[in-house]
Structures are given as structure tokens and as C-alpha cells.
Amino acid sequence: MVYKIAVIGGDGTGPEVIAEGLKVLAAVAKKHKFEYKLEEFDFTGKRYLKTGKLVSDEDIEKLKTFDVIYLGAVGDPAVKPGIIEHGVLLKIRFALDQYINLRPVILYPNVWTPIKDKGPAEIDFVVVRENTEGLYVGTGGYLKKGSPDEVATQVSVNTRKGIERCLRYAFEYTKKRNKRKQLTLVGKTNVLTYAFDLWERAFHEIGQKDYPDIKREYAHVDATCMWFVKNPEWFDVIVTDNMFGDIITDLGAMIQGGMGIAAGGNINPEGVSMFEPIGGSAPKYTGQNVINPLAAIGALQMLLEELGEDKAAADVEKGIKYACTQMKSMSAGKMGMSTTEVGDTVAANI
Ligand code: IPM
Ligand code: MN
């Protein structure tokens, strides 16, 4: 079998970090003897400014023919905020029904964390973020726009089916991860009394009936931010809605060493999934060979897990861990190595 991989370098430093990921992919494919075919897609701010094109329905049909998608970053400062985000990233997530956003928060040895007295033993959990509903649906609008009486609404959409498939994925993931077997629902039941009541009822119903061995916990999202800093070891797997998941995973990225190392996957367990570093396009570092490619290489590790190439994925993780011991910092420009040297270091240790 030859894996078909769609590659979207994207904006800013996206193409540079993806190039390092592809370098590592070539190394593991050689070692583990699998074949793949790459096809690049130019979904960028630059192309949009030139042609007005974003991701079309035909592009989506094309993407459906791939096994996986490997994405660098979206966001171009020359384009008004929201256009590329909606027209490329959210378009793909929604159209391919990638209803899970999986974001591991794992601190590797030798990586600096801003949390004093916490290390790899304490910072090791995974966030399962719902990825197709909530505030991201775009329900709402303006009334009397531009007038002093203007009203803007933005409604969070939560469906029983959407919540249930996300919860089931999270329970299964907790079972498979097989660490503390604890799943924490993160919400705001004290204020968002409709949406998170539905989440909470579904959480306990499904857990009680089908996952009696998984310990169920609940935490408000504001308290969760506090615990991430104070006692990150309390978490094993977290499940939450789209907006809260977006917010807490930036905090999660910081405690695991920063955006330079945080990877994620947009997963449709029955369809085509897309893997990406969770940070942005970091435009000011573009073309300088200083950005950290480890987040993109971590996304490649997740991509290989999705393909079922578990041994290759484990080797990529080993390579990342080794690179961490050789780097001075995870931050752009301070790594003590260039972008390409980090990629070389990982690839050489496969
Ligand atoms: C992320 C990003 C996106 C999101 C933006 C770029 C739309 O912040 O992947 O976390 O909010 O999901
Ligand atoms: Mn985000």
C-alpha cells in the first residue's frame, strides 16, 4: 500500500516546518519500509490575495481521496483576520467532519517549563477538544449594525449527537491510553446551564453505562486554567467543547515548553484526518531558518499513528526526545540550532 498524503505548507513559517517533518518522514519510511506519495496544495494568504481563492468544494472532494493531510500553518498578516482561518482551516475541519481535535500536553525531558517544581512526571495529559460545534459554528449575527443600538449575537451550538461522538472518542482514548483511566469533563456548568448540562448528562450516562472502569471527573474551565499551573498532574485525559478546548490548549502548550513543541490532530475517525502544529504561522520568523520544527514533527508522529504505523511513530517520538536534549530552548531563534539542523538531528536519530 502506498499512503496518499496531502501537504498544505500554508502561510509564514508553515512550509519551513513541514519541510523538516517531510525530512523525518523520508527517514522513517525508509527504515520501516512503507511507501507514500505526497501532493502539495497551495492554500495560502498569498494565493488568496492574488486570486481570491480559498478552499473550494472541489478542493474538499479532492482532499477526501487522501489518507491523511499534513498542514503547516494558516494566517497571513496581509489578509484581514478570519478570512484564511475560516476559508482554509475551519473549512477543512468542518467539511471533512474532523470532529475531534486531539492535543497532547506532554513535557519532554530537558524541555523548560515555566511551572516551578513540575517536570515530565507531572505534565503528561491529553486534551480532546470537540472540533465542529460550539461557538465555532457561526450561528448568530448583527442587528442594527453600525448604529448606537447595534446588537451582536454568537450562539454556541451543542448537539446531543455531536457531544456523544466526542465523549465516546474521549472515553475510548482514555481506555487505550491506559494510564490513570481518568477522564475530566471541562465546562462551565455554573453559568452555561444549558450547554454544559447537556454535556454533563451525556458524560455520566455514557460513562456509567459503557465505561464503568474510567473514573469521571468534572472541572470548570476557569479552575482548569488554575490547575494546569498549580497541579497539572491531576489530569489524565480532558474532554471539552470547541472554544474552551481552543483556550486551554494554548495554556497547555506553554506548560509543555511552548508553541514550538505543541502538536495536534484534527481527527475524523471514520474519514480523513489532518495533523498540524498548534501554533500559528509566526510571520516575523519566515525564511530565517530559526523556527522550531518539533511541533510539526510531533504532528507527523500523530499522523503516523493515524496511519497505523505505530513503530514509525514511536521512532519519531524518540527522535524528538533526543533533539530536545540537544537544544538550548524550544523558542524560535534561541534553540542553539537552526530549523534545518533540528530536522536533521531528528532524522539522523531515527
Ligand atoms: C487553533 C487555532 C484556530 C482555532 C484558529 C486559527 C481558527 O487557534 O487551531 O487552535 O481557533 O481553532
Ligand atoms: Mn487556538
Short mmCIF file of C-alpha atoms and ligand atoms in Angstrom, two decimals, residues 89 93 101 103 129 136 243 245-247 249-250 259 278-279, ligand 2:
data_model
loop_
_atom_site.label_atom_id
_atom_site.label_comp_id
_atom_site.label_asym_id
_atom_site.label_seq_id
_atom_site.Cartn_x
_atom_site.Cartn_y
_atom_site.Cartn_z
CA LEU A 89 -8.57 25.78 8.36
CA ARG A 93 -12.18 20.81 9.70
CA ASN A 101 -9.11 17.98 17.98
CA ARG A 103 -3.88 17.85 21.71
CA ARG A 129 -11.43 19.13 22.06
CA TYR A 136 -17.31 27.89 16.01
CA MET A 243 -13.98 27.19 22.45
CA GLY A 245 -10.54 23.49 24.17
CA ASP A 246 -9.00 26.18 22.00
CA ILE A 247 -8.20 28.35 25.01
CA THR A 249 -4.64 24.13 24.86
CA ASP A 250 -2.67 27.36 24.36
CA MET A 259 4.23 26.61 20.70
CA ILE A 278 -0.95 24.04 17.06
CA GLY A 279 0.90 27.36 16.91
MN MN B 2 -6.02 28.07 19.13
#
